[in-house]
Short mmCIF file of C-alpha atoms in Angstrom, two decimals:
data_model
loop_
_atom_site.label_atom_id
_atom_site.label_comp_id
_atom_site.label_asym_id
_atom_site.label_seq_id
_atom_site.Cartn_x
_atom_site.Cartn_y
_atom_site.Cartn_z
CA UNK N 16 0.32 3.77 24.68
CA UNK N 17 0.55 0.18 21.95
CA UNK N 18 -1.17 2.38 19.48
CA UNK N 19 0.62 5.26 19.24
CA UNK N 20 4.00 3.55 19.28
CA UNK N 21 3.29 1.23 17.07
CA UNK N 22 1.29 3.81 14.45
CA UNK N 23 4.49 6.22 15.27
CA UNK N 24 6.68 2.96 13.68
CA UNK N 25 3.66 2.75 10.73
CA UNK N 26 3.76 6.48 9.90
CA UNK N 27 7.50 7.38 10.30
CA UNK N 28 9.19 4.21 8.60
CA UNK N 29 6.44 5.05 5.41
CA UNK N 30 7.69 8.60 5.27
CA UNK N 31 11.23 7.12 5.48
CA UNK N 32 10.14 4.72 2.56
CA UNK N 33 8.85 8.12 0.32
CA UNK N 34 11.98 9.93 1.29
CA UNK N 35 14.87 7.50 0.51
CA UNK N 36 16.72 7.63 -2.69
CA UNK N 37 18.12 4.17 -2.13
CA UNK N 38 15.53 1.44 -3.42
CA UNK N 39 16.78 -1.33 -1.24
CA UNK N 40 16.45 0.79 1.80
CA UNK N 41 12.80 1.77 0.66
CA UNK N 42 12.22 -1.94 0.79
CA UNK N 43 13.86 -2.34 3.87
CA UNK N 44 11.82 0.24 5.18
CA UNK N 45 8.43 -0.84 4.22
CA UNK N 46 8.97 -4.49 5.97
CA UNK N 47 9.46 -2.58 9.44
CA UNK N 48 6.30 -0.25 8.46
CA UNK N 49 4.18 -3.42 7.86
CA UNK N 50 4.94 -4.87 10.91
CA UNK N 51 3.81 -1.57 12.77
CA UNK N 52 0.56 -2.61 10.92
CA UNK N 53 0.41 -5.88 11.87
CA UNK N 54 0.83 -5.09 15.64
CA UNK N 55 -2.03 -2.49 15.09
CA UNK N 56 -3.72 -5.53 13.89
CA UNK N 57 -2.95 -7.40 17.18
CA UNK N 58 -4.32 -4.54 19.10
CA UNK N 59 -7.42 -4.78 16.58
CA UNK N 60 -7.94 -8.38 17.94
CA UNK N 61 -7.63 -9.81 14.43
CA UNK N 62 -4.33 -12.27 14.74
CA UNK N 63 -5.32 -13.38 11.40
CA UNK N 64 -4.58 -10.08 9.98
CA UNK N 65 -1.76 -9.86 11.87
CA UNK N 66 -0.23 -13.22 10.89
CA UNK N 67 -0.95 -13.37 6.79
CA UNK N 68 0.19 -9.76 7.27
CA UNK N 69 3.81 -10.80 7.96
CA UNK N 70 3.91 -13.79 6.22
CA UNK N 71 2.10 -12.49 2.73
CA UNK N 72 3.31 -9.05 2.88
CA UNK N 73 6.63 -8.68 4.52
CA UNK N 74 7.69 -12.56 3.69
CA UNK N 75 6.26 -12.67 0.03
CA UNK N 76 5.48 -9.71 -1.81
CA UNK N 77 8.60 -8.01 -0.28
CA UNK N 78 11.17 -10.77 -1.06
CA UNK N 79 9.97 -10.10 -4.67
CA UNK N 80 10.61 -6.60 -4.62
CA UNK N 81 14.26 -7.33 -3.08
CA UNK N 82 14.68 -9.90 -6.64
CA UNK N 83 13.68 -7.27 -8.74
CA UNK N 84 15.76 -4.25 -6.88
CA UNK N 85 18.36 -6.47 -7.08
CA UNK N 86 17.97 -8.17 -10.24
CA UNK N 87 17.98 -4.50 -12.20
CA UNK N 88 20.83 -3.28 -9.85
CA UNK N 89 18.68 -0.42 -9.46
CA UNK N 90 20.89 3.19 -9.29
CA UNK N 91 20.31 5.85 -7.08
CA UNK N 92 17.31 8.34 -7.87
CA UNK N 93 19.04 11.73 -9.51
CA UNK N 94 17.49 14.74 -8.82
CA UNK N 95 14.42 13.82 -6.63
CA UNK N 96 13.10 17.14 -5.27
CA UNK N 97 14.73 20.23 -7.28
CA UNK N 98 13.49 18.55 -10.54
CA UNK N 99 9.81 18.01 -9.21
CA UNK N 100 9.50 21.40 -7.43
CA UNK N 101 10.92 22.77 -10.67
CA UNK N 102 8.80 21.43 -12.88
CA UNK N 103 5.56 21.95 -10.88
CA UNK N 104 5.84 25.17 -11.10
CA UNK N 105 5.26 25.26 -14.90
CA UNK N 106 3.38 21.92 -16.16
CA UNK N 107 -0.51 22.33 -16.26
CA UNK N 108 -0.86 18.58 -15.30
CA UNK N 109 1.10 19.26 -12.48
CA UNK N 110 -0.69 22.60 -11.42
CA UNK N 111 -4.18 20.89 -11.17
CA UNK N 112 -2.19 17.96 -9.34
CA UNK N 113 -1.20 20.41 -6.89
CA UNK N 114 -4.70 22.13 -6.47
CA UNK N 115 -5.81 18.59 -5.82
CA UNK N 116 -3.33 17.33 -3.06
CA UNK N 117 -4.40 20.60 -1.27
CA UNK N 118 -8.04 19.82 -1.51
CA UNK N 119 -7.25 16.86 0.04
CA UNK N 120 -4.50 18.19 2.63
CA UNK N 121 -8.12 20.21 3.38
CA UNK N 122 -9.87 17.57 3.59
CA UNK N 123 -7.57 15.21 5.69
CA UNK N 124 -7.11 18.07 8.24
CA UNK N 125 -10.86 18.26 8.43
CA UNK N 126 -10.89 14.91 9.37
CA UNK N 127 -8.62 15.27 12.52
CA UNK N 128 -10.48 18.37 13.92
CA UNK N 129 -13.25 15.88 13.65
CA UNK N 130 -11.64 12.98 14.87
CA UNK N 131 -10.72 15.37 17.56
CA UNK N 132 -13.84 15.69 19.06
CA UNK N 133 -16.24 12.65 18.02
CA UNK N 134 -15.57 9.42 20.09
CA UNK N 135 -16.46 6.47 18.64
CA UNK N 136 -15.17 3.49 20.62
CA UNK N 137 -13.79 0.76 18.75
CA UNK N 138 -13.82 -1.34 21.89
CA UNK N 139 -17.72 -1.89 22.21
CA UNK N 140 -18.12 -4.37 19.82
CA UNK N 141 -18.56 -7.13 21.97
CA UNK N 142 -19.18 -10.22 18.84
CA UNK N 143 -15.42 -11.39 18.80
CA UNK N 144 -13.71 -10.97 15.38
CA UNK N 145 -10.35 -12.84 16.29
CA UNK N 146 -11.96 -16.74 15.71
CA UNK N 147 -10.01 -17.86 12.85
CA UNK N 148 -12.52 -20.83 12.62
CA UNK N 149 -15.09 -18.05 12.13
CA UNK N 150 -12.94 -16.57 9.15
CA UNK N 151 -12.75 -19.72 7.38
CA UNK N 152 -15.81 -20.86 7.75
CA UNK N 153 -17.31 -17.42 6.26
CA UNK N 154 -14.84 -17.87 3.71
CA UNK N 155 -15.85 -20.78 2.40
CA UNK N 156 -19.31 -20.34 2.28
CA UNK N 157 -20.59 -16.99 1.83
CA UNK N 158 -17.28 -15.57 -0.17
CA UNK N 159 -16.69 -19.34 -1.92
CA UNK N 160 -17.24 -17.84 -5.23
CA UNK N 161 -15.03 -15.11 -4.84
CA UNK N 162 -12.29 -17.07 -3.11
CA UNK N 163 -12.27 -19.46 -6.38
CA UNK N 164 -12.16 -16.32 -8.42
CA UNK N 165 -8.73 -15.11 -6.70
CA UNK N 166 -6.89 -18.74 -7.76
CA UNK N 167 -7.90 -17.89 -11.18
CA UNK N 168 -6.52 -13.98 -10.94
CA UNK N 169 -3.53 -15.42 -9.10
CA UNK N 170 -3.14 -17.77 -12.31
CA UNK N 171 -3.78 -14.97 -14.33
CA UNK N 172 -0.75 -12.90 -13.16
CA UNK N 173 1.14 -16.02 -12.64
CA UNK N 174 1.09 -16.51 -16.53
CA UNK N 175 1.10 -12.83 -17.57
CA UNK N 176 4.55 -11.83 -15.09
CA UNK N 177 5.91 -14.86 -16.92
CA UNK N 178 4.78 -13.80 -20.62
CA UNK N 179 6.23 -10.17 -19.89
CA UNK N 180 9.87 -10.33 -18.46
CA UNK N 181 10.20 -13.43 -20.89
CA UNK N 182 9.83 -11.52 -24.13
CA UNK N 183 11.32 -7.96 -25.33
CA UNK N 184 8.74 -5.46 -25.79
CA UNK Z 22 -8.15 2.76 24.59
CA UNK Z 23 -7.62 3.75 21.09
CA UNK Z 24 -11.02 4.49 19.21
CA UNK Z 25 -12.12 3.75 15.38
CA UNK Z 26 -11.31 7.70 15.39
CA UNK Z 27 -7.55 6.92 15.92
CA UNK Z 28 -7.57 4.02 13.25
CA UNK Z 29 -9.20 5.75 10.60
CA UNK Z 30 -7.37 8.79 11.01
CA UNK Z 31 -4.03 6.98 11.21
CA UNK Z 32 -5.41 4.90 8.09
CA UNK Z 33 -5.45 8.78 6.08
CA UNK Z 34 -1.90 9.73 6.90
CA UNK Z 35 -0.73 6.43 5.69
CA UNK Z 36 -3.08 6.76 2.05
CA UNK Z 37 -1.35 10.39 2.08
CA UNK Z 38 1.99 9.35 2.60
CA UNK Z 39 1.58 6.56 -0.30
CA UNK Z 40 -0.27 8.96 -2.56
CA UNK Z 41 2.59 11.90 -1.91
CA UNK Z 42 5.07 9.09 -2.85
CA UNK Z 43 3.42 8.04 -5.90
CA UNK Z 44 3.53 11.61 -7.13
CA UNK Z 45 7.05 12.77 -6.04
CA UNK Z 46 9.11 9.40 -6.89
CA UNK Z 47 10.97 8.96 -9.83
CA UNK Z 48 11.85 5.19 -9.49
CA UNK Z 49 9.28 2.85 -11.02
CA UNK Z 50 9.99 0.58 -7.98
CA UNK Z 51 9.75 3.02 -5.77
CA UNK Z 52 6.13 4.12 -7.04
CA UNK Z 53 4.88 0.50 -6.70
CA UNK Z 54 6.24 0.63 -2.99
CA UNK Z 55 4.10 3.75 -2.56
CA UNK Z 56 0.99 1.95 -3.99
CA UNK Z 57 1.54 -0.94 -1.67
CA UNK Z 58 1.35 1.62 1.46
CA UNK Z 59 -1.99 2.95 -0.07
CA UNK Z 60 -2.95 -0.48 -0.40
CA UNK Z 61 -2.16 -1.11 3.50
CA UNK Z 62 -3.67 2.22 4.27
CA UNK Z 63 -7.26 0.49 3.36
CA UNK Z 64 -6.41 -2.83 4.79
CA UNK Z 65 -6.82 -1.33 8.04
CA UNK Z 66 -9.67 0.45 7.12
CA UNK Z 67 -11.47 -2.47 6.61
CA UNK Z 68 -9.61 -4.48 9.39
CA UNK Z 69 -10.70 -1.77 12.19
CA UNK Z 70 -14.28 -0.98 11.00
CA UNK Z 71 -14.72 -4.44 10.66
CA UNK Z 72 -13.35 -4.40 14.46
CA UNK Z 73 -15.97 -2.06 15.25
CA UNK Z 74 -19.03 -3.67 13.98
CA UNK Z 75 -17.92 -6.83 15.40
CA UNK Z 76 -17.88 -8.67 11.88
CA UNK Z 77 -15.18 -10.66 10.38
CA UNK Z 78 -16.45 -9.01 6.64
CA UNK Z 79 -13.61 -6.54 7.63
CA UNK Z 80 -10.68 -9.59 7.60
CA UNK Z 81 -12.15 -11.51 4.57
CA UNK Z 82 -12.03 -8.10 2.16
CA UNK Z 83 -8.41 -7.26 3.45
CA UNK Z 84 -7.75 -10.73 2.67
CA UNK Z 85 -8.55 -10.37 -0.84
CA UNK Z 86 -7.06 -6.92 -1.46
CA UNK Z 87 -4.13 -8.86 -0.41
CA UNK Z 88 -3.94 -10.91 -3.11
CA UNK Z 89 -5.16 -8.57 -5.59
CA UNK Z 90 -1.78 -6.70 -3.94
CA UNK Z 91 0.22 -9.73 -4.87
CA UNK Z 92 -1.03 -10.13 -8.10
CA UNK Z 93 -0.59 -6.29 -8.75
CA UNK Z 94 3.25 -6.38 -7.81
CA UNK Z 95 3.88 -9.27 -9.97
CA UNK Z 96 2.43 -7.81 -12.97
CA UNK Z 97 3.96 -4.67 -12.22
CA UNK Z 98 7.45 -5.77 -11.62
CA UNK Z 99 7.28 -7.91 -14.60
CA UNK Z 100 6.52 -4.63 -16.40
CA UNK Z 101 9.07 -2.85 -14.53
CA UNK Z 102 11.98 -5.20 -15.54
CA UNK Z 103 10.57 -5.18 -19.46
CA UNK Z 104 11.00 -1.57 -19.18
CA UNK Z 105 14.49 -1.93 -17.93
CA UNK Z 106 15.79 -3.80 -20.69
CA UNK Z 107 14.29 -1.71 -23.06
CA UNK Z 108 15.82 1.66 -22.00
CA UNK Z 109 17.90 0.98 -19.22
CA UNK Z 110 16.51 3.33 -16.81
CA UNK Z 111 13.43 3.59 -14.12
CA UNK Z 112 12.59 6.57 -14.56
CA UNK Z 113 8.90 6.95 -14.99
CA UNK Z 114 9.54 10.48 -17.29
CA UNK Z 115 11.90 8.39 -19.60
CA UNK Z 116 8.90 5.90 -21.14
CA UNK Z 117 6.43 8.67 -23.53
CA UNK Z 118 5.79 6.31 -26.15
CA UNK Z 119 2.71 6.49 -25.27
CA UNK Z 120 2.61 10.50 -24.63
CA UNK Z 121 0.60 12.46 -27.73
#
């Protein structure tokens, strides 16, 4: 089945991404996760999603994190596991982080045995979702405000990424 | 036929995968990846709830987390690379100026 393939792609080429040592590879990786995503967004019916998916995510924000990885000529993690194993077994801040990832290991395996046995089908909806017109149009009006308020945090970082590589902190 | 079920469950294992990242890396670039698959994580979320109730809400808030996303990796990047030049290194346990 679409969705399992294309979650498999999503899941596995993350874990990749949290497992490589190599930060150009980690990029690499993430591109090919999000566009596992944005064929789950395909199967969603959203082609909106889907398409300002690949071009935002894997076309712009990525190319800046390939600049940057390449720009600092980033070296090769040392250490990753040994030191963070060793150290969690003595740091407090790390001993409460631990109690708290298995809280919500808990709480995530909760949710399958749930998910396991409630069906709730995301196919009944019957309004359709994929009109771009209708996206637009709600944009514009409703969320107009808010959509003028994104330029100006867009500025915002625009000017502040500039004002911090530029000077020497 | 794939139910919310599958998407929301899928959309946990990808916020766990980004959250074990941004505890475990020691790359500053690396933990920004992370944040960006936590980031994704809730995209669909929204994108396959809003699916569900048959609104396009769900498409117009991942919309704007994505450009909260893109604002977030250009300040952080720009932080990143000031960090760089002041010590040289990305690792996260190298900056405690600001450690009491």
């Amino acid at each position: 089945m679409l969705f399992y393939v294309l979650g498999g792609i999503a899941v596995i080429a993350s874990l990749l991404v949290v497992g490589q040592r190599v930060p150009m590879y980690s990029v690499l990786l993430l591109i090919v996760s999000f566009i596992g995503l944005a064929g789950l967004y395909v199967l969603l019916d959203s082609p909106f999603a889907a398409v300002t998916q690949i071009i935002v995510y894997a076309g712009a924000i990525m190319v800046l994190f390939l600049f940057v990885v390449m720009l600092l000529n980033a070296p090769r993690e040392e250490a990753l596991v040994r030191s963070t194993l060793g150290v969690s077994i003595g740091g407090r801040p790390l001993r409460v982080g631990a109690i708290l990832a298995l809280v919500f290991l808990a709480e995530l395996l909760w949710a399958f045995w749930r998910a396991g046995r409630t069906t709730v089908d995301a196919g009944e909806a019957v309004a359709s979702v994929s009109s771009v017109r209708q996206i637009g149009v709600e944009l514009f009006t409703t969320h107009a405000f808010a959509f003028e308020v994104t330029s100006v945090l867009i500025l915002v970082a625009m000017v502040g990424a500039v004002a911090l590589a530029k000077r020497h902190l | 036929m794939p139910t919310l079920s599958h998407y929301l469950v899928l959309s946990a294992v990808l916020f766990s995968i980004g959250t074990a990242g941004v505890f475990l890396r020691r790359n500053l670039i690396a933990i920004l990846l992370s944040v960006e698959i936590m980031l994704n994580a809730v995209n669909l979320t929204f994108v396959a709830v809003g699916r569900y109730i048959g609104s396009v809400e769900g498409q117009i808030i991942m919309f704007f987390v994505m450009t909260v996303a893109a604002a977030e990796a250009a300040i952080g990047l720009a932080i990143v690379i000031a960090l760089f030049r002041q010590r040289e290194t990305l690792n996260p346990d190298a900056f405690t100026a600001l450690k009491w």
